[in-house]
XYZ file of C-alpha atoms in Angstrom:
187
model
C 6.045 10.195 -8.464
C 6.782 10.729 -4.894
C 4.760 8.855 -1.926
C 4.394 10.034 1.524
C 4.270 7.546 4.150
C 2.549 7.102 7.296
C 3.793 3.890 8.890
C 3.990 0.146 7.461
C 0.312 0.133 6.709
C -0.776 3.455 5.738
C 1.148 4.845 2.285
C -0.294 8.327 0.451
C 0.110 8.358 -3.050
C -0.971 10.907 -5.998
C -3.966 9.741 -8.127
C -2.709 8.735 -11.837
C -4.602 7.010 -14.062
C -3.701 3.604 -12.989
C -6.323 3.862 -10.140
C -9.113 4.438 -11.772
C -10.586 1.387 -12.073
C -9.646 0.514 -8.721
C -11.058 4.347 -7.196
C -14.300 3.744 -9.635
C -15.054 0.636 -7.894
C -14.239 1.710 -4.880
C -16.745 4.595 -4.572
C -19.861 2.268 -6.379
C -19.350 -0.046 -4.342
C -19.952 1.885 -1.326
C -22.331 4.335 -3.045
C -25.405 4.308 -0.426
C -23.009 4.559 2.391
C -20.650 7.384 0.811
C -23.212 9.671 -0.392
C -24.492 10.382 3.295
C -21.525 12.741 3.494
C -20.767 13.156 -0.129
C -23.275 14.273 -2.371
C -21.075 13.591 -5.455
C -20.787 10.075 -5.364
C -24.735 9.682 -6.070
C -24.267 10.332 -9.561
C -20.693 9.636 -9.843
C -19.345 7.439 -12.951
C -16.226 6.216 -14.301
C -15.868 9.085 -16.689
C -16.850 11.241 -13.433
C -13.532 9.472 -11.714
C -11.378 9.622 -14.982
C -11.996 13.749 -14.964
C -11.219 14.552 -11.097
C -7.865 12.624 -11.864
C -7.177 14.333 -14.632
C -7.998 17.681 -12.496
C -6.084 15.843 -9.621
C -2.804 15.978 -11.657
C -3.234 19.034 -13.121
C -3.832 20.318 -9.672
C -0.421 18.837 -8.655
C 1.351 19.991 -11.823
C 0.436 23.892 -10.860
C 1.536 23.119 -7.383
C -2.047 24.121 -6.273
C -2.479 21.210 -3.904
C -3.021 17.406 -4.196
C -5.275 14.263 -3.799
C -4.002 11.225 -2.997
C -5.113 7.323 -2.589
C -4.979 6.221 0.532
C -3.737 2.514 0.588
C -4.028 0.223 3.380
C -1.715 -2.770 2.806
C -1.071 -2.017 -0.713
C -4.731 -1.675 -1.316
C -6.828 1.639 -2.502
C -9.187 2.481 0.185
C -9.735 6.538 0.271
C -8.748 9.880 -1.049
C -7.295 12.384 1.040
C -6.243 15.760 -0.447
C -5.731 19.387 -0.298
C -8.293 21.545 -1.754
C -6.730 24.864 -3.505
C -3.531 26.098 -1.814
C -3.625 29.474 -1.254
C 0.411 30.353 -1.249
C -0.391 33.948 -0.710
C -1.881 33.405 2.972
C 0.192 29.839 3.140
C -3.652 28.183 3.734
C -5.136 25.209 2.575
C -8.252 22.879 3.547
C -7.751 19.356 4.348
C -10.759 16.872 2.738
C -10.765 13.078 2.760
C -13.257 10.122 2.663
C -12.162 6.256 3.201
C -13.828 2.833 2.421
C -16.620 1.987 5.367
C -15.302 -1.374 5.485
C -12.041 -0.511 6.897
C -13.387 2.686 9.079
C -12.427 2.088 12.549
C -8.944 0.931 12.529
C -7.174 4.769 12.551
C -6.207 4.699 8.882
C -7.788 8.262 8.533
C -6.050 9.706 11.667
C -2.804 8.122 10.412
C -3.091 9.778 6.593
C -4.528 12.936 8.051
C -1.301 13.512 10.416
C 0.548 12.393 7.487
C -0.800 15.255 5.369
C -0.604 17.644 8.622
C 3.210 16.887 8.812
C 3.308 17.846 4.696
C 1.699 20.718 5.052
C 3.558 22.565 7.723
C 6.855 20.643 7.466
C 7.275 20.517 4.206
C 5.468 22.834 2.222
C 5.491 25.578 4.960
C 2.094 26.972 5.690
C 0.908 27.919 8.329
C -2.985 27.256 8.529
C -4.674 23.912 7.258
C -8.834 23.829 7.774
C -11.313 20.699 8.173
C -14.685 21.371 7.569
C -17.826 18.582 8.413
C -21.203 18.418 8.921
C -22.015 18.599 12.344
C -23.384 15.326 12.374
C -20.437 13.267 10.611
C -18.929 12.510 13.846
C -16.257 10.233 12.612
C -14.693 12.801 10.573
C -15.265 15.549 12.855
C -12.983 13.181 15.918
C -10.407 12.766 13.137
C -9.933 16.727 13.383
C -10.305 16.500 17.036
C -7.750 13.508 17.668
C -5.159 15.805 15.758
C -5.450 19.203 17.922
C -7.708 20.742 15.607
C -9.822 23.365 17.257
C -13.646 23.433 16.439
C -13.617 27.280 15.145
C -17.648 27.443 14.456
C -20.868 26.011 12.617
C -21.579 27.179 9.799
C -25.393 26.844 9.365
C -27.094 25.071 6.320
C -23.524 24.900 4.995
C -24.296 22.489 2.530
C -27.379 20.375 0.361
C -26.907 17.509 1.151
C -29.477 14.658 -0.390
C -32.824 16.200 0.617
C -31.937 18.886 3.012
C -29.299 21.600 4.015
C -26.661 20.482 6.879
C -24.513 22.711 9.084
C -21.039 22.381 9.097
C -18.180 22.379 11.996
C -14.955 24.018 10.883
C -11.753 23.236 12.232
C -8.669 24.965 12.161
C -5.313 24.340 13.017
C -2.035 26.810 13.026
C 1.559 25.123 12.279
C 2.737 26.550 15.719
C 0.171 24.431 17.194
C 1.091 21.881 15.354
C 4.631 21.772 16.418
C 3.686 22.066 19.864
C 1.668 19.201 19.350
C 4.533 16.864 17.521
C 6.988 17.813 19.790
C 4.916 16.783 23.051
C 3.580 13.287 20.948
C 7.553 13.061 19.907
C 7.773 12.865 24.061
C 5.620 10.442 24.989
């Protein structure tokens, strides 16, 4: 199984059934504080974790897209992944979510780019989109510190708990992209 890496810290690997436990535990024990901004981990449970695995791999297996654990020193502490690739428009949509505890210290930005770099580098496409509700600012500025531009709001985009939120979409084009690397490669 490959790995993609960010730096010394920061390491992307594809979910396999050796992290459940670990991704399980991860997600109930920051259930109040994950569910503002994902309404799935409310009612989440391990046999909820062992299934989007499963669909993880199979996922990576039709060379649709991937998740993968974000570890932080060797230790779990998100998911970052590609919904559906769509190889026929070479598009995909970037999602992710990390541990509160270690929020702050640019582990998102760092897996993000890393992902960025996979996407256009690697597997060649040529549009990757973020999408957030307006009001999750921290993973709206992890779009924005990348060079992502804020394309629109999409009103009531989403239930989320007890009411409908908008969501910001972000889009970014692998000539951008380049641009971007090549003036960071600079500094």
């Amino acid at each position: 199984m490959f790995e993609l890496i960010a730096d010394e810290e920061v390491a992307l690997k594809p979910l396999s059934y050796r992290e459940v436990p670990a991704l399980y535990a991860l997600t109930d024990r920051h259930r109040d504080r994950l569910s503002v901004w994902l309404p799935w981990v409310r009612r989440h449970t391990l046999t909820d974790t062992y299934a989007f695995v499963d669909q993880s791999m199979a996922q990576l297996r039709r060379n649709e897209g991937f998740q993968a654990g974000i570890f932080y020193r060797g230790t779990l502490v998100g998911v970052i992944g590609y919904h559906r690739i769509d190889w026929e428009n070479k598009k995909t949509s970037l999602g992710y979510w990390l541990d509160p505890t270690v929020q702050g210290r640019g582990i998102m930005t760092r897996a993000a780019r890393t992902m960025v770099d996979h996407a256009f580098f690697h597997l060649g496409l040529n549009r990757l989109e973020i999408r957030a509700a307006t009001e999750n600012t921290r993973s709206r500025r992890v779009a924005e510190r990348l060079g992502f531009t804020l394309e629109g709001i999409i009103r009531e985009a989403e239930w989320l708990g007890d009411r409908f939120v908008d969501h910001a979409v972000y889009g970014l084009l692998a000539r951008e992209w380049k641009a971007y690397a090549e003036k960071e490669r600079a500094r």
